[in-house]
Amino acid sequence: DAGVIQSPRHEVTEMGQEVTLRCKPISGHNSLFWYRQTMMRGLELLIYFNNNVPIDDSGMPEDRFSAKMPNASFSTLKIQPSEPRDSAVYFCASSQRLAGGINEQFFGPGTRLTVL
Amino acid sequence: LAKTTQPISMDSYEGQEVNITCSHNNIATNDYITWYQQFPSQGPRFIIQGYKTKVTNEVASLFIPADRKSSTLSLPRVSLSDTAVYYCLVGDSYSGGYQKVTFGTGTKLQVIP
């Protein structure tokens, strides 16, 4: 398996523009997570999907952020309009929910977003 | 969610054993303890998970005392390539009906030649 795939790897945009980040989870995994990482705030969970359904979006910073998972093999995180404070590395992770313990999350390589 | 506390940074010489301790005083009965490793410019990677006593795999050992209020990740004979940030997480896959974990600030391990 190729692991979790994220695109683009780097994105530079101007304030006010729409940004769409993409993620392909590992085949067979039924849980998908979007995280954001900055030096100031560390690694923050934005939203969690289970079986394509958003379960917890309490980490989504504000209405400018939205995430979708139309099927088991694809998810998007959209920021509209983007702001300089959204600059961060965005990670997508997937896992197979099993009984007992914290299911191992497999992280993608991340998308480094810079909003000018 | 149980909160975790771990040192912000540690230095170690190559070839030494490194022990990173994590405090989780409010750990719940169903909670497991998991450690992740993150290299610069990469996503975190699972290292080890345990519930009690000792767990060992090819990468590390995890020691959990009987009260489970803390845990220690042990890395034997570290090399320069072990320089990374190490995160301690506590949670349960069925907490609140789904898996939710929180990555704390982590411990930045610097291995010195």
PDB file of C-alpha atoms in Angstrom:
ATOM      1  CA  ASP A   1       0.000   0.000   0.000  1.00  0.00           C
ATOM      2  CA  ALA A   2       1.237   3.521  -0.791  1.00  0.00           C
ATOM      3  CA  GLY A   3       0.187   4.880   2.570  1.00  0.00           C
ATOM      4  CA  VAL A   4      -1.862   7.998   3.075  1.00  0.00           C
ATOM      5  CA  ILE A   5      -1.568  10.299   0.087  1.00  0.00           C
ATOM      6  CA  GLN A   6      -1.939  14.044   0.364  1.00  0.00           C
ATOM      7  CA  SER A   7      -1.918  16.711  -2.298  1.00  0.00           C
ATOM      8  CA  PRO A   8      -0.591  19.205  -2.908  1.00  0.00           C
ATOM      9  CA  ARG A   9       2.581  18.877  -0.822  1.00  0.00           C
ATOM     10  CA  HIS A  10       3.102  22.617  -0.858  1.00  0.00           C
ATOM     11  CA  GLU A  11       0.634  25.406  -1.466  1.00  0.00           C
ATOM     12  CA  VAL A  12       1.303  29.120  -1.572  1.00  0.00           C
ATOM     13  CA  THR A  13      -1.670  31.389  -1.978  1.00  0.00           C
ATOM     14  CA  GLU A  14      -2.773  34.905  -1.320  1.00  0.00           C
ATOM     15  CA  MET A  15      -5.089  36.015   1.418  1.00  0.00           C
ATOM     16  CA  GLY A  16      -8.713  35.681   0.411  1.00  0.00           C
ATOM     17  CA  GLN A  17      -8.206  32.821  -2.002  1.00  0.00           C
ATOM     18  CA  GLU A  18      -9.852  29.434  -1.658  1.00  0.00           C
ATOM     19  CA  VAL A  19      -7.599  26.540  -0.752  1.00  0.00           C
ATOM     20  CA  THR A  20      -8.477  22.856  -1.131  1.00  0.00           C
ATOM     21  CA  LEU A  21      -6.357  20.136   0.419  1.00  0.00           C
ATOM     22  CA  ARG A  22      -6.844  16.527  -0.625  1.00  0.00           C
ATOM     23  CA  CYS A  23      -6.341  13.209   1.085  1.00  0.00           C
ATOM     24  CA  LYS A  24      -6.542   9.570   0.044  1.00  0.00           C
ATOM     25  CA  PRO A  25      -6.578   7.282   3.086  1.00  0.00           C
ATOM     26  CA  ILE A  26      -5.163   3.788   3.218  1.00  0.00           C
ATOM     27  CA  SER A  27      -7.504   1.326   1.584  1.00  0.00           C
ATOM     28  CA  GLY A  28      -9.660  -0.493   4.114  1.00  0.00           C
ATOM     29  CA  HIS A  29      -9.306   2.141   6.831  1.00  0.00           C
ATOM     30  CA  ASN A  30     -12.601   3.438   8.127  1.00  0.00           C
ATOM     31  CA  SER A  31     -11.432   6.435  10.148  1.00  0.00           C
ATOM     32  CA  LEU A  32      -9.942   9.624   8.779  1.00  0.00           C
ATOM     33  CA  PHE A  33      -8.482  12.599  10.619  1.00  0.00           C
ATOM     34  CA  TRP A  34      -7.387  16.070   9.602  1.00  0.00           C
ATOM     35  CA  TYR A  35      -4.760  17.785  11.758  1.00  0.00           C
ATOM     36  CA  ARG A  36      -3.042  21.137  11.663  1.00  0.00           C
ATOM     37  CA  GLN A  37       0.446  21.722  13.017  1.00  0.00           C
ATOM     38  CA  THR A  38       2.090  25.021  13.850  1.00  0.00           C
ATOM     39  CA  MET A  39       5.018  25.951  16.037  1.00  0.00           C
ATOM     40  CA  MET A  40       2.774  27.893  18.385  1.00  0.00           C
ATOM     41  CA  ARG A  41      -0.105  25.442  18.783  1.00  0.00           C
ATOM     42  CA  GLY A  42       1.487  22.098  18.027  1.00  0.00           C
ATOM     43  CA  LEU A  43      -0.580  19.330  16.452  1.00  0.00           C
ATOM     44  CA  GLU A  44      -4.311  20.017  16.596  1.00  0.00           C
ATOM     45  CA  LEU A  45      -7.117  17.685  15.558  1.00  0.00           C
ATOM     46  CA  LEU A  46      -9.501  19.540  13.244  1.00  0.00           C
ATOM     47  CA  ILE A  47     -12.054  16.901  12.304  1.00  0.00           C
ATOM     48  CA  TYR A  48     -12.629  13.168  12.505  1.00  0.00           C
ATOM     49  CA  PHE A  49     -14.620  10.985  10.107  1.00  0.00           C
ATOM     50  CA  ASN A  50     -15.768   7.447  10.735  1.00  0.00           C
ATOM     51  CA  ASN A  51     -17.199   5.493   7.815  1.00  0.00           C
ATOM     52  CA  ASN A  52     -17.264   8.737   5.795  1.00  0.00           C
ATOM     53  CA  VAL A  53     -19.421  10.504   8.370  1.00  0.00           C
ATOM     54  CA  PRO A  54     -18.065  13.526  10.266  1.00  0.00           C
ATOM     55  CA  ILE A  55     -18.149  12.557  13.939  1.00  0.00           C
ATOM     56  CA  ASP A  56     -16.328  15.398  15.628  1.00  0.00           C
ATOM     57  CA  ASP A  57     -15.578  18.757  14.036  1.00  0.00           C
ATOM     58  CA  SER A  58     -15.091  20.652  17.268  1.00  0.00           C
ATOM     59  CA  GLY A  59     -11.514  21.396  16.293  1.00  0.00           C
ATOM     60  CA  MET A  60     -12.424  23.223  13.106  1.00  0.00           C
ATOM     61  CA  PRO A  61     -11.360  26.789  13.845  1.00  0.00           C
ATOM     62  CA  GLU A  62     -14.243  28.645  12.207  1.00  0.00           C
ATOM     63  CA  ASP A  63     -16.738  28.660   9.390  1.00  0.00           C
ATOM     64  CA  ARG A  64     -14.044  29.346   6.855  1.00  0.00           C
ATOM     65  CA  PHE A  65     -12.974  25.733   7.249  1.00  0.00           C
ATOM     66  CA  SER A  66     -14.989  22.831   5.848  1.00  0.00           C
ATOM     67  CA  ALA A  67     -14.230  19.171   5.271  1.00  0.00           C
ATOM     68  CA  LYS A  68     -15.932  16.495   3.230  1.00  0.00           C
ATOM     69  CA  MET A  69     -15.533  12.792   2.692  1.00  0.00           C
ATOM     70  CA  PRO A  70     -17.701  11.811  -0.277  1.00  0.00           C
ATOM     71  CA  ASN A  71     -16.440   8.219  -0.247  1.00  0.00           C
ATOM     72  CA  ALA A  72     -14.094   5.919   1.618  1.00  0.00           C
ATOM     73  CA  SER A  73     -11.118   6.783  -0.540  1.00  0.00           C
ATOM     74  CA  PHE A  74     -11.169  10.565  -0.660  1.00  0.00           C
ATOM     75  CA  SER A  75     -11.467  13.572   1.610  1.00  0.00           C
ATOM     76  CA  THR A  76     -11.007  17.307   1.200  1.00  0.00           C
ATOM     77  CA  LEU A  77     -10.322  20.153   3.585  1.00  0.00           C
ATOM     78  CA  LYS A  78     -11.302  23.532   2.230  1.00  0.00           C
ATOM     79  CA  ILE A  79     -10.445  26.979   3.511  1.00  0.00           C
ATOM     80  CA  GLN A  80     -12.455  29.862   2.085  1.00  0.00           C
ATOM     81  CA  PRO A  81     -11.368  32.607   2.326  1.00  0.00           C
ATOM     82  CA  SER A  82      -7.832  31.871   3.451  1.00  0.00           C
ATOM     83  CA  GLU A  83      -5.957  34.117   5.889  1.00  0.00           C
ATOM     84  CA  PRO A  84      -2.256  34.394   6.780  1.00  0.00           C
ATOM     85  CA  ARG A  85      -2.920  32.806  10.188  1.00  0.00           C
ATOM     86  CA  ASP A  86      -4.008  29.636   8.385  1.00  0.00           C
ATOM     87  CA  SER A  87      -0.404  29.047   7.364  1.00  0.00           C
ATOM     88  CA  ALA A  88       0.575  25.663   8.780  1.00  0.00           C
ATOM     89  CA  VAL A  89       1.259  22.059   7.883  1.00  0.00           C
ATOM     90  CA  TYR A  90      -1.959  20.108   7.443  1.00  0.00           C
ATOM     91  CA  PHE A  91      -1.829  16.376   7.998  1.00  0.00           C
ATOM     92  CA  CYS A  92      -4.329  13.734   7.060  1.00  0.00           C
ATOM     93  CA  ALA A  93      -4.283  10.425   8.925  1.00  0.00           C
ATOM     94  CA  SER A  94      -6.296   7.232   8.653  1.00  0.00           C
ATOM     95  CA  SER A  95      -6.832   4.215  10.847  1.00  0.00           C
ATOM     96  CA  GLN A  96      -8.743   0.995  11.035  1.00  0.00           C
ATOM     97  CA  ARG A  97     -11.002   1.080  14.061  1.00  0.00           C
ATOM     98  CA  LEU A  98     -10.532  -2.073  16.100  1.00  0.00           C
ATOM     99  CA  ALA A  99     -11.566  -3.053  19.589  1.00  0.00           C
ATOM    100  CA  GLY A 100      -9.298  -2.117  22.467  1.00  0.00           C
ATOM    101  CA  GLY A 101      -6.659   0.564  22.717  1.00  0.00           C
ATOM    102  CA  ILE A 102      -6.032   3.551  20.546  1.00  0.00           C
ATOM    103  CA  ASN A 103      -6.035   2.498  16.947  1.00  0.00           C
ATOM    104  CA  GLU A 104      -2.764   3.301  15.223  1.00  0.00           C
ATOM    105  CA  GLN A 105      -3.067   6.321  13.003  1.00  0.00           C
ATOM    106  CA  PHE A 106      -1.116   6.429   9.777  1.00  0.00           C
ATOM    107  CA  PHE A 107      -0.164   9.934   8.774  1.00  0.00           C
ATOM    108  CA  GLY A 108       0.353  11.344   5.330  1.00  0.00           C
ATOM    109  CA  PRO A 109       3.336  13.519   4.419  1.00  0.00           C
ATOM    110  CA  GLY A 110       1.392  16.702   5.039  1.00  0.00           C
ATOM    111  CA  THR A 111       0.586  19.802   3.002  1.00  0.00           C
ATOM    112  CA  ARG A 112       2.577  22.897   3.848  1.00  0.00           C
ATOM    113  CA  LEU A 113       0.259  25.860   3.349  1.00  0.00           C
ATOM    114  CA  THR A 114       1.519  29.416   3.150  1.00  0.00           C
ATOM    115  CA  VAL A 115      -1.001  32.229   2.918  1.00  0.00           C
ATOM    116  CA  LEU A 116       0.549  35.550   1.981  1.00  0.00           C
TER     117      LEU A 116
ATOM    118  CA  LEU B   1      -9.628  13.289  28.125  1.00  0.00           C
ATOM    119  CA  ALA B   2      -6.642  12.573  30.299  1.00  0.00           C
ATOM    120  CA  LYS B   3      -3.999  15.262  30.038  1.00  0.00           C
ATOM    121  CA  THR B   4      -0.377  14.296  29.581  1.00  0.00           C
ATOM    122  CA  THR B   5       2.747  16.085  30.746  1.00  0.00           C
ATOM    123  CA  GLN B   6       6.190  15.338  29.398  1.00  0.00           C
ATOM    124  CA  PRO B   7       9.538  17.181  29.284  1.00  0.00           C
ATOM    125  CA  ILE B   8       9.824  19.701  26.494  1.00  0.00           C
ATOM    126  CA  SER B   9      13.292  18.581  25.445  1.00  0.00           C
ATOM    127  CA  MET B  10      16.083  16.113  26.182  1.00  0.00           C
ATOM    128  CA  ASP B  11      19.626  15.632  24.971  1.00  0.00           C
ATOM    129  CA  SER B  12      21.459  12.340  24.788  1.00  0.00           C
ATOM    130  CA  TYR B  13      24.714  11.020  23.404  1.00  0.00           C
ATOM    131  CA  GLU B  14      24.766   8.364  20.750  1.00  0.00           C
ATOM    132  CA  GLY B  15      24.737   4.824  22.070  1.00  0.00           C
ATOM    133  CA  GLN B  16      23.034   5.702  25.341  1.00  0.00           C
ATOM    134  CA  GLU B  17      19.650   4.508  26.522  1.00  0.00           C
ATOM    135  CA  VAL B  18      17.051   7.256  26.643  1.00  0.00           C
ATOM    136  CA  ASN B  19      14.054   7.243  28.946  1.00  0.00           C
ATOM    137  CA  ILE B  20      11.235   9.720  28.389  1.00  0.00           C
ATOM    138  CA  THR B  21       8.625   9.873  31.124  1.00  0.00           C
ATOM    139  CA  CYS B  22       5.047  11.009  30.620  1.00  0.00           C
ATOM    140  CA  SER B  23       2.696  11.924  33.434  1.00  0.00           C
ATOM    141  CA  HIS B  24      -1.047  11.206  33.088  1.00  0.00           C
ATOM    142  CA  ASN B  25      -2.574  11.490  36.541  1.00  0.00           C
ATOM    143  CA  ASN B  26      -6.173  11.426  35.313  1.00  0.00           C
ATOM    144  CA  ILE B  27      -5.918   8.319  33.191  1.00  0.00           C
ATOM    145  CA  ALA B  28      -9.195   6.417  32.994  1.00  0.00           C
ATOM    146  CA  THR B  29      -9.692   2.699  33.455  1.00  0.00           C
ATOM    147  CA  ASN B  30     -10.226   2.074  29.751  1.00  0.00           C
ATOM    148  CA  ASP B  31      -7.422   4.327  28.546  1.00  0.00           C
ATOM    149  CA  TYR B  32      -4.376   3.025  26.733  1.00  0.00           C
ATOM    150  CA  ILE B  33      -1.014   4.778  26.490  1.00  0.00           C
ATOM    151  CA  THR B  34       0.468   5.329  23.070  1.00  0.00           C
ATOM    152  CA  TRP B  35       3.684   6.920  21.861  1.00  0.00           C
ATOM    153  CA  TYR B  36       4.344   8.500  18.488  1.00  0.00           C
ATOM    154  CA  GLN B  37       7.563   9.739  16.909  1.00  0.00           C
ATOM    155  CA  GLN B  38       7.773  12.675  14.519  1.00  0.00           C
ATOM    156  CA  PHE B  39      10.755  13.559  12.371  1.00  0.00           C
ATOM    157  CA  PRO B  40      11.076  17.044  10.876  1.00  0.00           C
ATOM    158  CA  SER B  41       8.896  17.566   7.811  1.00  0.00           C
ATOM    159  CA  GLN B  42       7.071  14.262   8.352  1.00  0.00           C
ATOM    160  CA  GLY B  43       3.853  13.152   9.975  1.00  0.00           C
ATOM    161  CA  PRO B  44       3.919  11.370  13.332  1.00  0.00           C
ATOM    162  CA  ARG B  45       4.569   7.645  13.323  1.00  0.00           C
ATOM    163  CA  PHE B  46       3.266   5.089  15.821  1.00  0.00           C
ATOM    164  CA  ILE B  47       5.956   3.584  18.054  1.00  0.00           C
ATOM    165  CA  ILE B  48       4.343   1.575  20.809  1.00  0.00           C
ATOM    166  CA  GLN B  49       1.177   1.152  22.854  1.00  0.00           C
ATOM    167  CA  GLY B  50       0.447  -0.407  26.217  1.00  0.00           C
ATOM    168  CA  TYR B  51      -2.081  -0.720  29.006  1.00  0.00           C
ATOM    169  CA  LYS B  52      -0.046  -1.904  31.978  1.00  0.00           C
ATOM    170  CA  THR B  53       3.325  -3.362  33.023  1.00  0.00           C
ATOM    171  CA  LYS B  54       5.810  -3.605  30.178  1.00  0.00           C
ATOM    172  CA  VAL B  55       5.557  -3.751  26.428  1.00  0.00           C
ATOM    173  CA  THR B  56       8.499  -4.238  24.102  1.00  0.00           C
ATOM    174  CA  ASN B  57       8.850  -4.201  20.355  1.00  0.00           C
ATOM    175  CA  GLU B  58      11.736  -3.922  17.929  1.00  0.00           C
ATOM    176  CA  VAL B  59      11.966  -0.174  18.402  1.00  0.00           C
ATOM    177  CA  ALA B  60      11.292   0.603  22.056  1.00  0.00           C
ATOM    178  CA  SER B  61      10.010  -0.504  25.424  1.00  0.00           C
ATOM    179  CA  LEU B  62       7.159   1.009  27.363  1.00  0.00           C
ATOM    180  CA  PHE B  63       7.065   0.759  31.144  1.00  0.00           C
ATOM    181  CA  ILE B  64       3.810   1.405  32.975  1.00  0.00           C
ATOM    182  CA  PRO B  65       3.656   1.225  36.786  1.00  0.00           C
ATOM    183  CA  ALA B  66       0.749  -0.355  38.603  1.00  0.00           C
ATOM    184  CA  ASP B  67      -1.055   2.945  39.260  1.00  0.00           C
ATOM    185  CA  ARG B  68      -0.742   3.849  35.543  1.00  0.00           C
ATOM    186  CA  LYS B  69      -0.365   7.536  36.387  1.00  0.00           C
ATOM    187  CA  SER B  70       2.824   7.722  34.392  1.00  0.00           C
ATOM    188  CA  SER B  71       4.666   5.820  31.702  1.00  0.00           C
ATOM    189  CA  THR B  72       8.225   5.695  30.429  1.00  0.00           C
ATOM    190  CA  LEU B  73       9.309   5.233  26.852  1.00  0.00           C
ATOM    191  CA  SER B  74      12.731   3.616  26.669  1.00  0.00           C
ATOM    192  CA  LEU B  75      14.872   3.835  23.541  1.00  0.00           C
ATOM    193  CA  PRO B  76      17.909   1.544  23.699  1.00  0.00           C
ATOM    194  CA  ARG B  77      21.240   2.732  22.301  1.00  0.00           C
ATOM    195  CA  VAL B  78      19.998   5.799  20.454  1.00  0.00           C
ATOM    196  CA  SER B  79      21.568   6.952  17.224  1.00  0.00           C
ATOM    197  CA  LEU B  80      21.524  10.300  15.461  1.00  0.00           C
ATOM    198  CA  SER B  81      18.522   9.136  13.454  1.00  0.00           C
ATOM    199  CA  ASP B  82      16.462   8.958  16.647  1.00  0.00           C
ATOM    200  CA  THR B  83      16.499  12.750  16.869  1.00  0.00           C
ATOM    201  CA  ALA B  84      12.800  13.566  16.742  1.00  0.00           C
ATOM    202  CA  VAL B  85       9.816  14.725  18.757  1.00  0.00           C
ATOM    203  CA  TYR B  86       8.149  12.024  20.856  1.00  0.00           C
ATOM    204  CA  TYR B  87       4.476  12.329  21.803  1.00  0.00           C
ATOM    205  CA  CYS B  88       2.701  10.561  24.629  1.00  0.00           C
ATOM    206  CA  LEU B  89      -1.042  10.058  24.125  1.00  0.00           C
ATOM    207  CA  VAL B  90      -3.691   8.662  26.417  1.00  0.00           C
ATOM    208  CA  GLY B  91      -7.139   7.585  25.343  1.00  0.00           C
ATOM    209  CA  ASP B  92      -9.518   4.837  24.491  1.00  0.00           C
ATOM    210  CA  SER B  93     -10.803   3.849  21.113  1.00  0.00           C
ATOM    211  CA  TYR B  94     -14.377   3.835  22.316  1.00  0.00           C
ATOM    212  CA  SER B  95     -14.268   6.944  24.458  1.00  0.00           C
ATOM    213  CA  GLY B  96     -17.353   8.950  23.649  1.00  0.00           C
ATOM    214  CA  GLY B  97     -18.223   6.448  20.966  1.00  0.00           C
ATOM    215  CA  TYR B  98     -15.172   7.110  18.872  1.00  0.00           C
ATOM    216  CA  GLN B  99     -11.475   7.437  19.054  1.00  0.00           C
ATOM    217  CA  LYS B 100     -10.220  10.832  20.128  1.00  0.00           C
ATOM    218  CA  VAL B 101      -6.682  11.470  21.173  1.00  0.00           C
ATOM    219  CA  THR B 102      -4.810  14.671  21.841  1.00  0.00           C
ATOM    220  CA  PHE B 103      -1.212  15.217  20.878  1.00  0.00           C
ATOM    221  CA  GLY B 104       0.486  17.277  23.562  1.00  0.00           C
ATOM    222  CA  THR B 105       3.601  19.358  23.097  1.00  0.00           C
ATOM    223  CA  GLY B 106       5.839  16.321  22.871  1.00  0.00           C
ATOM    224  CA  THR B 107       9.460  15.865  23.913  1.00  0.00           C
ATOM    225  CA  LYS B 108      12.116  16.997  21.488  1.00  0.00           C
ATOM    226  CA  LEU B 109      14.976  14.506  21.706  1.00  0.00           C
ATOM    227  CA  GLN B 110      18.330  15.657  20.387  1.00  0.00           C
ATOM    228  CA  VAL B 111      20.940  12.929  19.977  1.00  0.00           C
ATOM    229  CA  ILE B 112      24.483  14.237  20.101  1.00  0.00           C
ATOM    230  CA  PRO B 113      27.431  12.542  18.362  1.00  0.00           C
TER     231      PRO B 113
END
